[in-house]
Amino acid sequence: MIRSPALRWTLNVVTLLLAFLMIFPVLWMVLTSFKTETMAIAFPPQLFFTPTVENWVQSVFNGPLLEFMGNTALITVGSTLLAILLGVPAAYAMAFYRTERSDGSMLWMMSTRMLPPAGVIVPLFVLFRNFNLLDTHLGLIIVFAGMNLPLVVWMVTGFMEDLPFALIEAARLDGANLWQEFTSVLLPLLGPGLAATSLLALIFTWNEFFFAVNLTTRDASPLSVYVSTFKSAYGDLFLAKMSAAATAAVLPVLIAGWVAQRHLVTGLTMGAVK
Amino acid sequence: MASSQPTPPAATTSAPAPKRRVGERRKFLSAPAIVFLIAVTQVPFAMTIWYSFTNWNLLRPTSTGFLGWDGMWRNFSRILSNPDFWTILWNTLFLTGSVVVLSFVFGMMFALLLNRPFPGRAIARTMLISPFLVMPVAAAIVWKFLLLDPSNGLSAWVFRSVLGIQSVYLVEVAPMLSIIGIVSWQWIPFVMLILLAGLQSLPNEIVEAAQLDGAGPLRMFVNITLPHLRRFIEIALLLEVIFVLSVFGQIFVVTSGGPGIQTTNLPYQIYLEAFSSFNIGRASAYGIFAIILANVAMILFLQVVRRHRLEGTS
């Protein structure tokens, strides 16, 4: 489109420069996590220094962070599994046995994903109190499964619709029942799609804060709640240690997001853009 | 309407009779998911409305009364006659509107820049989506302490060494703008990704035909790219409105809604009413406003999706 090579190269450089600026806060955080505390507050800020892993040892591996990360991992895996367990059969029905109501159901599911958390937090809190779910892993697993279920249904429905139905018919002619049809034909083909869906669910669950901070106090609190405690007087950490903890909290999702880049748009737009 | 015509599944054409019977049962495979979603999302939703009729306060166990329209009237008239409410509502709308505008401008710019083959494009794309992936409370911590802190943050160096002026604590001087900046930083990639998907779905033939007709870059953008992007823009912005209306973590960490109520939005106010004042009735009444705002954007979004399905482009 742009003919002049000089202009083209300028644009390329500008693009890379702007991209660097956008990711800079993240890079700065990672860099600070390898500084000593004195280096972290040095003026002017230092770009070159002898890196230390002291902060990582102290605030990530010896601190309470791993415990919170364990909570996050448990809640993330649990809620994703529950959402997949409920969502994949629903996607199967939506993809292969559409009725007049399928479209309506799908739109309704989308709409539940768009409910403002603040609009349902009070009853959830009261219900959790009555069912002894406050500050439990199970409680957050249920809420996050509800959050990710629409995502699973619309993503997996899309993946299933892309499969040739002839494969399923062939399995049926061989006398496969629903379970066999699912495990021997669908599951192997859906593997990559399910992996991408799980990664997206991981991104949303891992970063969630509103439900987490209001429905847990300490025992089941995920990483996001722990990170938020740095807000007052840096928690009990200083800049460099805080950066190490924040980096550890952010890294898994960054990697998941980079891996699942291709599916990010479908997942984010509820399948409205593929 | 697409939903009023039964859409025959790809398979009914090949083997109608047995499939129909199997389908009678298998279409119910979606029932567990639907029941679960009703329990987790619709029941609390209905309860919010119910609670807004009460004067229930968790600190006063006797005050669990359902007061009917009187209770609702009391909750809502107290909210509406409180000048703070209008500030909070304005904060919510101003924050959301500003983030949407900023992220649209920059998101469009980045999408256009990325929509050209060039060496390093994949890396640029990966770098550009990263802010969206960062845990919001961690992003808030990084901005608050590593970047904007008036003595230890990087901004101190920018103010003193680059600009040669006294260091300013932006969070104190312009709390709302700081929040808007941080949230926009996180949402620019969202808009960029969707618009980029839109740009890449623009058929090459159309672009080439327009070039043959001698259309310049600007005319091309206005007459061809923008109309094609319309649906993508609508989807990106409406979804963003829905999610940014619920921004909470960044406010919680950076300003705690302050100073005063300068950066308090509806979710933060609901959090305060419910978990500091334990006023269930009033928190629920505020919740109704949050739901109304989100629903306006949601109804528009679902219309876009429906229209798009009708056009048969899916």
Short mmCIF file of C-alpha atoms in Angstrom, two decimals, chain B residues 31-146:
data_model
loop_
_atom_site.label_atom_id
_atom_site.label_comp_id
_atom_site.label_asym_id
_atom_site.label_seq_id
_atom_site.Cartn_x
_atom_site.Cartn_y
_atom_site.Cartn_z
CA ALA B 31 -29.52 -28.86 30.15
CA PRO B 32 -26.89 -29.25 32.91
CA ALA B 33 -24.96 -26.21 31.66
CA ILE B 34 -28.13 -24.13 31.49
CA VAL B 35 -29.31 -25.19 34.95
CA PHE B 36 -25.88 -24.44 36.41
CA LEU B 37 -25.76 -21.01 34.79
CA ILE B 38 -29.24 -20.17 36.06
CA ALA B 39 -28.20 -21.15 39.58
CA VAL B 40 -24.94 -19.21 39.54
CA THR B 41 -25.96 -16.09 37.63
CA GLN B 42 -29.74 -15.65 37.39
CA VAL B 43 -30.63 -16.59 40.97
CA PRO B 44 -28.24 -14.00 42.51
CA PHE B 45 -29.47 -11.52 39.92
CA ALA B 46 -33.07 -12.00 41.06
CA MET B 47 -31.97 -11.86 44.68
CA THR B 48 -30.31 -8.49 44.10
CA ILE B 49 -33.67 -7.13 43.01
CA TRP B 50 -35.35 -8.74 46.03
CA TYR B 51 -32.80 -7.32 48.48
CA SER B 52 -33.22 -3.84 47.10
CA PHE B 53 -36.72 -4.01 48.61
CA THR B 54 -35.30 -4.55 52.08
CA ASN B 55 -33.54 -2.51 54.73
CA TRP B 56 -31.32 -5.46 55.64
CA ASN B 57 -28.08 -4.54 57.36
CA LEU B 58 -25.74 -7.32 58.41
CA LEU B 59 -24.69 -5.35 61.48
CA ARG B 60 -28.27 -5.06 62.72
CA PRO B 61 -29.68 -8.60 62.66
CA THR B 62 -33.18 -7.35 63.40
CA SER B 63 -33.27 -5.30 60.24
CA THR B 64 -33.86 -8.12 57.77
CA GLY B 65 -37.30 -6.86 56.91
CA PHE B 66 -38.81 -7.06 53.48
CA LEU B 67 -40.48 -3.71 53.15
CA GLY B 68 -41.98 -4.12 49.71
CA TRP B 69 -42.25 -1.01 47.62
CA ASP B 70 -41.67 1.07 50.72
CA GLY B 71 -38.25 -0.51 51.24
CA MET B 72 -37.31 -0.08 47.64
CA TRP B 73 -38.59 3.47 47.67
CA ARG B 74 -36.54 4.14 50.79
CA ASN B 75 -33.36 2.67 49.32
CA PHE B 76 -33.70 4.38 46.00
CA SER B 77 -34.88 7.78 47.25
CA ARG B 78 -31.98 7.81 49.68
CA ILE B 79 -29.56 7.01 46.87
CA LEU B 80 -31.05 9.42 44.36
CA SER B 81 -31.23 12.32 46.79
CA ASN B 82 -27.61 11.83 47.79
CA PRO B 83 -25.38 14.11 45.72
CA ASP B 84 -22.58 11.54 46.08
CA PHE B 85 -24.59 9.13 43.95
CA TRP B 86 -24.55 11.48 40.98
CA THR B 87 -20.81 11.97 41.38
CA ILE B 88 -20.30 8.21 41.48
CA LEU B 89 -22.52 7.69 38.45
CA TRP B 90 -20.66 10.42 36.59
CA ASN B 91 -17.28 8.90 37.62
CA THR B 92 -18.41 5.53 36.28
CA LEU B 93 -19.53 6.97 32.95
CA PHE B 94 -16.57 9.32 32.61
CA LEU B 95 -14.04 6.59 33.36
CA THR B 96 -15.70 4.17 30.94
CA GLY B 97 -16.17 6.76 28.21
CA SER B 98 -12.61 8.05 28.42
CA VAL B 99 -11.11 4.56 28.38
CA VAL B 100 -13.24 3.61 25.39
CA VAL B 101 -12.22 6.70 23.43
CA LEU B 102 -8.51 6.41 24.27
CA SER B 103 -8.30 2.70 23.63
CA PHE B 104 -10.18 3.13 20.35
CA VAL B 105 -7.80 5.79 19.05
CA PHE B 106 -4.65 3.91 20.03
CA GLY B 107 -6.12 0.48 19.30
CA MET B 108 -7.00 1.58 15.76
CA MET B 109 -3.55 3.08 15.28
CA PHE B 110 -1.78 -0.07 16.42
CA ALA B 111 -4.08 -2.29 14.36
CA LEU B 112 -3.34 -0.28 11.21
CA LEU B 113 0.40 -0.32 11.94
CA LEU B 114 0.35 -4.08 12.47
CA ASN B 115 -1.71 -4.77 9.38
CA ARG B 116 1.34 -4.70 7.11
CA PRO B 117 3.90 -7.42 6.65
CA PHE B 118 7.24 -6.31 8.09
CA PRO B 119 10.13 -7.99 9.87
CA GLY B 120 9.46 -8.16 13.62
CA ARG B 121 5.71 -7.99 13.19
CA ALA B 122 5.04 -11.09 15.32
CA ILE B 123 7.20 -9.71 18.11
CA ALA B 124 5.52 -6.31 17.92
CA ARG B 125 2.12 -7.99 18.11
CA THR B 126 3.16 -10.09 21.09
CA MET B 127 4.51 -7.02 22.89
CA LEU B 128 1.37 -5.04 22.11
CA ILE B 129 -1.09 -7.58 23.52
CA SER B 130 0.83 -8.02 26.77
CA PRO B 131 -0.73 -5.19 28.82
CA PHE B 132 -4.11 -6.85 28.45
CA LEU B 133 -2.79 -10.07 29.97
CA VAL B 134 -1.31 -8.47 33.07
CA MET B 135 -3.32 -9.11 36.24
CA PRO B 136 -5.13 -5.77 36.85
CA VAL B 137 -4.07 -5.50 40.51
CA ALA B 138 -0.44 -6.24 39.55
CA ALA B 139 -0.62 -3.63 36.80
CA ALA B 140 -1.93 -1.18 39.38
CA ILE B 141 0.94 -1.98 41.76
CA VAL B 142 3.53 -1.53 39.01
CA TRP B 143 2.08 1.81 37.91
CA LYS B 144 1.56 3.10 41.42
CA PHE B 145 4.94 2.25 42.90
CA LEU B 146 7.40 1.56 40.09
#
